PDB file of C-alpha atoms in Angstrom:
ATOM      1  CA  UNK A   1      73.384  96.429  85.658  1.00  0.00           C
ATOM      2  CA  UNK A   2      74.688  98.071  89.075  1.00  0.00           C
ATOM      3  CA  UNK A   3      74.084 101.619  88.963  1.00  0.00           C
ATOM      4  CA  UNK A   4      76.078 104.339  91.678  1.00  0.00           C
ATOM      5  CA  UNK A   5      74.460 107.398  91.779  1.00  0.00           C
ATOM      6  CA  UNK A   6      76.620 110.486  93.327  1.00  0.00           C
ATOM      7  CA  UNK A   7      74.450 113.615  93.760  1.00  0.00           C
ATOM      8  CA  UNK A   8      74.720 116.121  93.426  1.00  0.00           C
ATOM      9  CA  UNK A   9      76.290 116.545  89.715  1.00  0.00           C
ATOM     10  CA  UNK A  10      78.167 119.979  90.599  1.00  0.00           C
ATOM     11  CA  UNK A  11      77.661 122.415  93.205  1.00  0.00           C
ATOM     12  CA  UNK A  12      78.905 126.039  93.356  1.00  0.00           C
ATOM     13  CA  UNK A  13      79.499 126.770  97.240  1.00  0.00           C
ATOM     14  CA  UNK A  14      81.898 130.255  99.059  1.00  0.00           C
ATOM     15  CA  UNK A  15      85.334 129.843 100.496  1.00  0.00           C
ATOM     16  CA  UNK A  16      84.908 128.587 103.387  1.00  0.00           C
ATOM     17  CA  UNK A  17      81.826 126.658 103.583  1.00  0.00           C
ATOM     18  CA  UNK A  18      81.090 122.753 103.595  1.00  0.00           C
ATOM     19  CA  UNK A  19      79.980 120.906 100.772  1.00  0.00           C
ATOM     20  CA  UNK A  20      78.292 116.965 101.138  1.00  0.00           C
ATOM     21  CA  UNK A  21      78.748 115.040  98.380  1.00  0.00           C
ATOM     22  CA  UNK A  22      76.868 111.736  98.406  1.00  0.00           C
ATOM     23  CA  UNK A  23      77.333 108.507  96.859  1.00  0.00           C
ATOM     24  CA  UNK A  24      74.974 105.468  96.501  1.00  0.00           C
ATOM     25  CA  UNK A  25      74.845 101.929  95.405  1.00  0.00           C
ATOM     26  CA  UNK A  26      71.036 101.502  93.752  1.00  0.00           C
ATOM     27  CA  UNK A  27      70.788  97.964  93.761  1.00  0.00           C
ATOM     28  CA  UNK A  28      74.144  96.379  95.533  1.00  0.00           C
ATOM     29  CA  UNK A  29      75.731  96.387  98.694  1.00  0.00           C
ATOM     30  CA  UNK A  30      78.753  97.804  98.862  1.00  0.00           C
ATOM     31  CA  UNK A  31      81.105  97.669 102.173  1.00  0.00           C
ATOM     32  CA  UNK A  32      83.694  99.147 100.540  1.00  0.00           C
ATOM     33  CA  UNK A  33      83.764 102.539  98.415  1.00  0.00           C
ATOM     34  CA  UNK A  34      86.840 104.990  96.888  1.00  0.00           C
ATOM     35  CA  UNK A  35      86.159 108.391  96.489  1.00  0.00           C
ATOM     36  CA  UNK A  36      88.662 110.039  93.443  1.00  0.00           C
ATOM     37  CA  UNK A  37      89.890 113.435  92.959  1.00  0.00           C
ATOM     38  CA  UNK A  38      89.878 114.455  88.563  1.00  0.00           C
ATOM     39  CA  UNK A  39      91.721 117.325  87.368  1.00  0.00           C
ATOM     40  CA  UNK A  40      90.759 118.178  83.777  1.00  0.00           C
ATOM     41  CA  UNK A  41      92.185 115.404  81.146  1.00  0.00           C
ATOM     42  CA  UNK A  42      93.940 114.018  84.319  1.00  0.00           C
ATOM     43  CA  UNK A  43      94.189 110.863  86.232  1.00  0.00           C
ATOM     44  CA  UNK A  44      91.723 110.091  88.990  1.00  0.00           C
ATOM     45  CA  UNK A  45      94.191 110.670  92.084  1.00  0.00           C
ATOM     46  CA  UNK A  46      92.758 107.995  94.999  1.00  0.00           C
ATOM     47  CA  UNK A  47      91.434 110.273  98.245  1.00  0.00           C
ATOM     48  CA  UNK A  48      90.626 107.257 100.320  1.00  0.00           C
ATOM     49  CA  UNK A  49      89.195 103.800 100.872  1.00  0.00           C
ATOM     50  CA  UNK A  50      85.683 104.396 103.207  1.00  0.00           C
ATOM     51  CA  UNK A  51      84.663 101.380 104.598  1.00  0.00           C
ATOM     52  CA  UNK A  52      81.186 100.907 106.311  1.00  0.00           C
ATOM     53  CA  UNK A  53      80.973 101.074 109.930  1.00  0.00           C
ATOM     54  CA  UNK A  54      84.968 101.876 110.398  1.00  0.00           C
ATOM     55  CA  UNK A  55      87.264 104.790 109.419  1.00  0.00           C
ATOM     56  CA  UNK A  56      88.316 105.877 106.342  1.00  0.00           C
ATOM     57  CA  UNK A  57      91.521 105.173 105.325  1.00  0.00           C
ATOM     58  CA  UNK A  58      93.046 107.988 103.183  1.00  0.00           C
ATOM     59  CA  UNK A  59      96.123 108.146 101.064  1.00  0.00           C
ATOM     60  CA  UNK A  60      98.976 110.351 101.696  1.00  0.00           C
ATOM     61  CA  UNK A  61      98.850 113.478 101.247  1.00  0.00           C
ATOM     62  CA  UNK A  62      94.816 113.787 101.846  1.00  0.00           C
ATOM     63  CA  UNK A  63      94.023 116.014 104.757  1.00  0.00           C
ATOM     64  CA  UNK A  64      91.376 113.826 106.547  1.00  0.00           C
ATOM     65  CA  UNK A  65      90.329 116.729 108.971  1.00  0.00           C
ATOM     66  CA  UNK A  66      89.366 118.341 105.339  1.00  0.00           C
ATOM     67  CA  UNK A  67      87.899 115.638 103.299  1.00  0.00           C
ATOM     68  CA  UNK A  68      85.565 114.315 105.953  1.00  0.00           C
ATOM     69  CA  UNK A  69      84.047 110.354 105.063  1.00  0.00           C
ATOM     70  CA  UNK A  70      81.672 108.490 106.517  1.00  0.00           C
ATOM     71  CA  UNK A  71      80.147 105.041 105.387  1.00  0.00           C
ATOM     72  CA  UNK A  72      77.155 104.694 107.527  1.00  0.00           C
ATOM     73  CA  UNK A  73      75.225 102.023 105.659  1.00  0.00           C
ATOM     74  CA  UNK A  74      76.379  99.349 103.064  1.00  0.00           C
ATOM     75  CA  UNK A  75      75.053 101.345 100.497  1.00  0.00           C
ATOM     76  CA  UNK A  76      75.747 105.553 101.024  1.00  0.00           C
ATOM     77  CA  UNK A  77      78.893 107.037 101.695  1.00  0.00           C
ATOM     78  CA  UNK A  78      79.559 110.829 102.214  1.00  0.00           C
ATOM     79  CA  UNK A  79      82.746 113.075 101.320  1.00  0.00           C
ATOM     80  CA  UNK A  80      81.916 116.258 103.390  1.00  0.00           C
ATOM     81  CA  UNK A  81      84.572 119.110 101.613  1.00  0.00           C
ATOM     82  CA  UNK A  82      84.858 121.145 105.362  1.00  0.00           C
ATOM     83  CA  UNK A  83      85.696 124.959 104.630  1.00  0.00           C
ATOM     84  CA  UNK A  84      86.192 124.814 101.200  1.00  0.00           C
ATOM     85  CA  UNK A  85      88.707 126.671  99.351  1.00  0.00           C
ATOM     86  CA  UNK A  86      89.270 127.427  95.383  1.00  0.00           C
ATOM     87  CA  UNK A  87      92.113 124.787  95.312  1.00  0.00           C
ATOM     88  CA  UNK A  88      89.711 122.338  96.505  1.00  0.00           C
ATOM     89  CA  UNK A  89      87.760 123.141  93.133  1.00  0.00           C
ATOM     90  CA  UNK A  90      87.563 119.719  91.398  1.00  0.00           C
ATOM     91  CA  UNK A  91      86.146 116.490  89.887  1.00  0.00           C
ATOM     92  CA  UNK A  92      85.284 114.167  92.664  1.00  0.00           C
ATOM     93  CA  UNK A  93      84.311 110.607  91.434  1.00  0.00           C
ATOM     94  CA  UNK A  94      83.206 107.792  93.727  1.00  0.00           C
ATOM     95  CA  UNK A  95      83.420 104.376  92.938  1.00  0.00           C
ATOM     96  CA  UNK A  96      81.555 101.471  95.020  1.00  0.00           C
ATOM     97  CA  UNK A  97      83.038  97.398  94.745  1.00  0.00           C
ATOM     98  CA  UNK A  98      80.187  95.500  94.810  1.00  0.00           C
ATOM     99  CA  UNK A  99      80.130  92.908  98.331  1.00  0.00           C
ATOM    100  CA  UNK A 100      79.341  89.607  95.971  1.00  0.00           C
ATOM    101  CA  UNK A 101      79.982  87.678  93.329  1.00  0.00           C
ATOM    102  CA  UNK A 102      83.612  89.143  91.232  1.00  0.00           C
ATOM    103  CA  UNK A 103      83.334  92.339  93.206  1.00  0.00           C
ATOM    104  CA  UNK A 104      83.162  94.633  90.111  1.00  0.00           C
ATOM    105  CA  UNK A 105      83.735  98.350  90.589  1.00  0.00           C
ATOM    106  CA  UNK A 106      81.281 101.192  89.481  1.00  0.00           C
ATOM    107  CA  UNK A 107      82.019 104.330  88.936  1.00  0.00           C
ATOM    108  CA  UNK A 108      79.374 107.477  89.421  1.00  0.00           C
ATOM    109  CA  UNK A 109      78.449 110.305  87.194  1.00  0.00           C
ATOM    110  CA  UNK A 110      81.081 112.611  89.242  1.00  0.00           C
ATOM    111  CA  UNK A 111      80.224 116.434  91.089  1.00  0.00           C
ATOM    112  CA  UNK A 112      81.676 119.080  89.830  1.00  0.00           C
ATOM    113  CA  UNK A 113      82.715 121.417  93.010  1.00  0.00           C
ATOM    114  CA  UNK A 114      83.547 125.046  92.106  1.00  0.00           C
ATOM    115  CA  UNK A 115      84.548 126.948  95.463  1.00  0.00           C
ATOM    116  CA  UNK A 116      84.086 130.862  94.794  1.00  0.00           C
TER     117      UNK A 116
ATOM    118  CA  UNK B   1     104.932 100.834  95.286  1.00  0.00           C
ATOM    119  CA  UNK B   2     102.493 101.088  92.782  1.00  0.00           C
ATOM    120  CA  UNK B   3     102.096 102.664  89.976  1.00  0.00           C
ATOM    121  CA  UNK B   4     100.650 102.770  86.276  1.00  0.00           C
ATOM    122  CA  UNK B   5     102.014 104.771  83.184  1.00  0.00           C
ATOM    123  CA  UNK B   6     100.354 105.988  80.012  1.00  0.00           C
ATOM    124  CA  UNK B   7     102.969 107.001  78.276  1.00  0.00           C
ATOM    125  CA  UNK B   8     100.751 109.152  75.696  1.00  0.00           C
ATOM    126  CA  UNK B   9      98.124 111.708  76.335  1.00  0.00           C
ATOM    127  CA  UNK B  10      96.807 111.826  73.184  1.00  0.00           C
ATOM    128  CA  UNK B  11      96.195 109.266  70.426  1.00  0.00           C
ATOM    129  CA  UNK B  12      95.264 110.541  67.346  1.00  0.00           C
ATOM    130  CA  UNK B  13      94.494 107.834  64.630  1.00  0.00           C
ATOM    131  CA  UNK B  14      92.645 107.664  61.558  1.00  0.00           C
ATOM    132  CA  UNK B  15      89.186 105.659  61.052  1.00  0.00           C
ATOM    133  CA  UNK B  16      90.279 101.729  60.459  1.00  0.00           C
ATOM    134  CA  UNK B  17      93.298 102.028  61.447  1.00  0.00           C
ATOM    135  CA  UNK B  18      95.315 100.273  64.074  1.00  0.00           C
ATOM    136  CA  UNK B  19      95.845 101.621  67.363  1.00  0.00           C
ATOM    137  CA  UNK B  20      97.551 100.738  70.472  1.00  0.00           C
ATOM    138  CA  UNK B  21      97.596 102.735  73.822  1.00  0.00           C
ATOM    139  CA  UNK B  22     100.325 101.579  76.033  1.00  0.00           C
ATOM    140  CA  UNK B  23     100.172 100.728  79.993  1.00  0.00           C
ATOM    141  CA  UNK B  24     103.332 100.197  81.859  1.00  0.00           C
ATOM    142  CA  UNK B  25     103.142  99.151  85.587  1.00  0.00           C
ATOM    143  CA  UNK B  26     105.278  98.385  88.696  1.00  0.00           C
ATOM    144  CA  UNK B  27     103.779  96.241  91.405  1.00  0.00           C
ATOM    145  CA  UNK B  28     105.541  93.897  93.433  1.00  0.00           C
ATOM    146  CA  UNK B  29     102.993  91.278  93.950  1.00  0.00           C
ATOM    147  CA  UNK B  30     100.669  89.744  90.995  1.00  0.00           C
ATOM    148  CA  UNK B  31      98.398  92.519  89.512  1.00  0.00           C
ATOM    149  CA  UNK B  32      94.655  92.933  88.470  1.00  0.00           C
ATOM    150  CA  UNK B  33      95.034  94.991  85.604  1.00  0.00           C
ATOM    151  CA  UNK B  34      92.196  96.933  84.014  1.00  0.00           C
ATOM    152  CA  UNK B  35      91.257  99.195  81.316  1.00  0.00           C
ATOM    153  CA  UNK B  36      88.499 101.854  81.663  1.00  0.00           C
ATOM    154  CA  UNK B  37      86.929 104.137  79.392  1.00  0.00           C
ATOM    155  CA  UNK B  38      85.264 107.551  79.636  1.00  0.00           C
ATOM    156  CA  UNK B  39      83.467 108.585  76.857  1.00  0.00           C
ATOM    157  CA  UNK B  40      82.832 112.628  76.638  1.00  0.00           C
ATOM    158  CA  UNK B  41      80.225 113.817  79.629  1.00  0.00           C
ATOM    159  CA  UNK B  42      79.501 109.950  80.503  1.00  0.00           C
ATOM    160  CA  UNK B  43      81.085 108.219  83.763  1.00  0.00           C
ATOM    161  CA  UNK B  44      83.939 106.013  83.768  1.00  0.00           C
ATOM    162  CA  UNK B  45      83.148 102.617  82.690  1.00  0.00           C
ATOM    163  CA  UNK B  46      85.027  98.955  82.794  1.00  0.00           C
ATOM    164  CA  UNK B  47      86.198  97.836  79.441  1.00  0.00           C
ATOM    165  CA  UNK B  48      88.225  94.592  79.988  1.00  0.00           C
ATOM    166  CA  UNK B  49      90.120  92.808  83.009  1.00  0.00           C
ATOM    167  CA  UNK B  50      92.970  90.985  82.145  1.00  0.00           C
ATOM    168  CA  UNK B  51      91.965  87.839  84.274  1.00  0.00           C
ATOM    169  CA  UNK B  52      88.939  87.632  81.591  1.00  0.00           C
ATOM    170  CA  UNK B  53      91.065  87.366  78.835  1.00  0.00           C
ATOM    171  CA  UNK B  54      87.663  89.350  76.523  1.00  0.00           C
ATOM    172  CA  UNK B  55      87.494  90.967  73.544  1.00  0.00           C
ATOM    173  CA  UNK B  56      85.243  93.412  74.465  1.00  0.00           C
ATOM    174  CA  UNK B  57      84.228  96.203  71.427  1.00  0.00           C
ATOM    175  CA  UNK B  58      87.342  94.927  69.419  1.00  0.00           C
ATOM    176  CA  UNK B  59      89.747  96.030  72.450  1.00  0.00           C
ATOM    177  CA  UNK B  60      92.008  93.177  73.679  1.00  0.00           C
ATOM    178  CA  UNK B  61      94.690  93.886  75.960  1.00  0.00           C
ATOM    179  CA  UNK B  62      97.448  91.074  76.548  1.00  0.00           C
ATOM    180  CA  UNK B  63      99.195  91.021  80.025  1.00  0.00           C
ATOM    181  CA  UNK B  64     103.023  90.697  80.059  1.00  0.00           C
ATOM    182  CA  UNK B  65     104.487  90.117  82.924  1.00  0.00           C
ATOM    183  CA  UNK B  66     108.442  90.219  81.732  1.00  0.00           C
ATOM    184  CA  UNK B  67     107.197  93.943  80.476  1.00  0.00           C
ATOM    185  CA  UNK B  68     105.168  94.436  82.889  1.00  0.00           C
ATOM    186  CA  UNK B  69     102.761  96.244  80.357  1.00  0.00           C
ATOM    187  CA  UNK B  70      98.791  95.857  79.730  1.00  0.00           C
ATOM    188  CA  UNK B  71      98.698  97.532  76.171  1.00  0.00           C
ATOM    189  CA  UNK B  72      95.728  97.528  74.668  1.00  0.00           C
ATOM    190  CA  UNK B  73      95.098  97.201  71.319  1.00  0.00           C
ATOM    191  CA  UNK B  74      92.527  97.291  68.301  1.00  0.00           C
ATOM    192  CA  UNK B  75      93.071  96.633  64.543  1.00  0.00           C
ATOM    193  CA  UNK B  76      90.666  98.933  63.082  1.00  0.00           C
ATOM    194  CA  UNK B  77      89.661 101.805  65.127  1.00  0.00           C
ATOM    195  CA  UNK B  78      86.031 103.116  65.052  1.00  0.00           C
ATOM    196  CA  UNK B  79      85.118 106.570  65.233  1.00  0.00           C
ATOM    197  CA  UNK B  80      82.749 105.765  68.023  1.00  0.00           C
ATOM    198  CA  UNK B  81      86.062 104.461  70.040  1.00  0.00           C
ATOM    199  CA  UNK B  82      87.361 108.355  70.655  1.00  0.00           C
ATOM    200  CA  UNK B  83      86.982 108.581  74.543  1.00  0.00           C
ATOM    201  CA  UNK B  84      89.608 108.580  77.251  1.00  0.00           C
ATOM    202  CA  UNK B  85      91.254 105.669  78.122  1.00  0.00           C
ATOM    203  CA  UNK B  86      92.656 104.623  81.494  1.00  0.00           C
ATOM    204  CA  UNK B  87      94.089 101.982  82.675  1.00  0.00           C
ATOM    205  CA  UNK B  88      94.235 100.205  86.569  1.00  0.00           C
ATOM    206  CA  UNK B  89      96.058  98.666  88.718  1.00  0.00           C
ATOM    207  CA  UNK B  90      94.064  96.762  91.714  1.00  0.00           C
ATOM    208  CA  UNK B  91      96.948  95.482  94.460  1.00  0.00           C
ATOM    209  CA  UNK B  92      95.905  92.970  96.787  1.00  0.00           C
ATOM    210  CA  UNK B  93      93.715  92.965  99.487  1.00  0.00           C
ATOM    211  CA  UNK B  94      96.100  93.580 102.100  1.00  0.00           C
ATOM    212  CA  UNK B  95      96.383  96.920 100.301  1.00  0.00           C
ATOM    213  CA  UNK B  96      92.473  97.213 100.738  1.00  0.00           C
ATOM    214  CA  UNK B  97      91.855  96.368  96.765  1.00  0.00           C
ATOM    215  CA  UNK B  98      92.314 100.313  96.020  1.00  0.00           C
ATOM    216  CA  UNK B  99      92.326 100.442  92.382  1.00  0.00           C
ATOM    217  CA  UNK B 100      95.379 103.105  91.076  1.00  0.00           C
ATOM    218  CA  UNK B 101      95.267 104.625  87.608  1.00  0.00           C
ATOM    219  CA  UNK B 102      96.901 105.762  84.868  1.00  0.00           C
ATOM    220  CA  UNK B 103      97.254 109.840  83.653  1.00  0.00           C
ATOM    221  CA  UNK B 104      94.881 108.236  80.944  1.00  0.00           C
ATOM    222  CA  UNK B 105      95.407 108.844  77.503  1.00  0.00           C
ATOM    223  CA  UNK B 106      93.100 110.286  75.313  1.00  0.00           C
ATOM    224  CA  UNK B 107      91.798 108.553  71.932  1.00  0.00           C
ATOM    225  CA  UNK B 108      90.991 110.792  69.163  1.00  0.00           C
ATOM    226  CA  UNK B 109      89.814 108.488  65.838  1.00  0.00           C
ATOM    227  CA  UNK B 110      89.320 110.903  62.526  1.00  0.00           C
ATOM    228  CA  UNK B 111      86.691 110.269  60.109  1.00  0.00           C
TER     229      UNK B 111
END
């Protein structure tokens, strides 16, 4: 089946640097991905919709200055955390919808981002 | 707007028994409705649409519009079945097909 593999798994990183979190349909095309936010034994809260080759659009109350997206190719999109901070410590989950047939979602494994 | 209720956060039920974790939603337009699963340190996974109409590991899950609920349901739960459980919401494409979830609720089944 379609596989979406988000690398890395977790990442340790200081306030105040950047952290690149990637995420990549193996064997689909996907024009369209989400990228989640996961608190512990909490709902996935929606960050944005990246969409290749245009901007992302991000939900309300996402700083998009800080959560930086880009969908270069039909299968990788990047969430750039820019000058990370301990609140931004989380469970970030992206999903891709696959281009044909009933456009199915898949999840990845998740990254774990701990900001010292 | 829209939005998707678990009521429960946690579900504890003994082996074989029945269980039923409850999905409330408001949308204005007609729904996709989903339920996911996430079993402990594996990603989140589909477990039934509601435009399928599937059984899928004993889990059905009946939409009802006048409730506007997607419960789903199992008559004998397996031990196997613990995991958290979350259900979706997936507006229409003007809305860009964003899927919105639930809190989730977690299912724990006891030997």
């Amino acid at each position: 089946g379609a596989v979406v593999s988000q690398h890395p798994s977790w990442v340790i990183c200081k306030s105040g640097t950047s952290v690149k979190i990637e995420c990549r349909s193996l064997d689909f095309q996907a024009t369209t991905m989400f990228w989640y936010r996961q608190f512990p034994k909490q709902s996935l809260m929606l960050m944005a919709t990246s969409n290749e080759g245009s901007k992302a659009t991000y939900e309300q109350g996402v700083e998009k200055d800080k959560f930086l997206i880009n969908h270069a190719s039909l299968t990788l999109s990047t969430l750039t955390v820019t000058s990370a901070h301990p609140e931004d410590s989380s469970f970030y989950i992206c999903s891709a919808r696959e281009d044909r047939g009933n456009e199915k979602l898949f999840f990845g494994s998740g990254t774990q981002l701990s900001v010292l | 707007a829209q939005r998707v209720t678990q009521p429960e956060k946690l579900l504890s039920v003994f082996k074989g028994a029945p269980v039923e974790l409850k999905c409330n939603y408001s949308y204005s337009g007609s729904p996709e409705l989903f339920w996911y699963v996430q079993y402990s340190r594996q990603r989140l996974q589909l477990l039934l649409r509601h435009i399928s109409r599937e059984s899928i590991k004993g889990f059905t899950a009946d939409l009802n519009k006048g409730e506007t609920s997607f419960h789903l349901k199992k008559p004998f739960a397996q031990e196997e079945d613990s995991a958290m459980y979350y259900c979706a919401l997936r507006g229409g494409w003007n809305q860009g097909g964003k899927l919105i979830f639930g809190q989730g609720t977690e299912l724990s089944v006891k030997p």
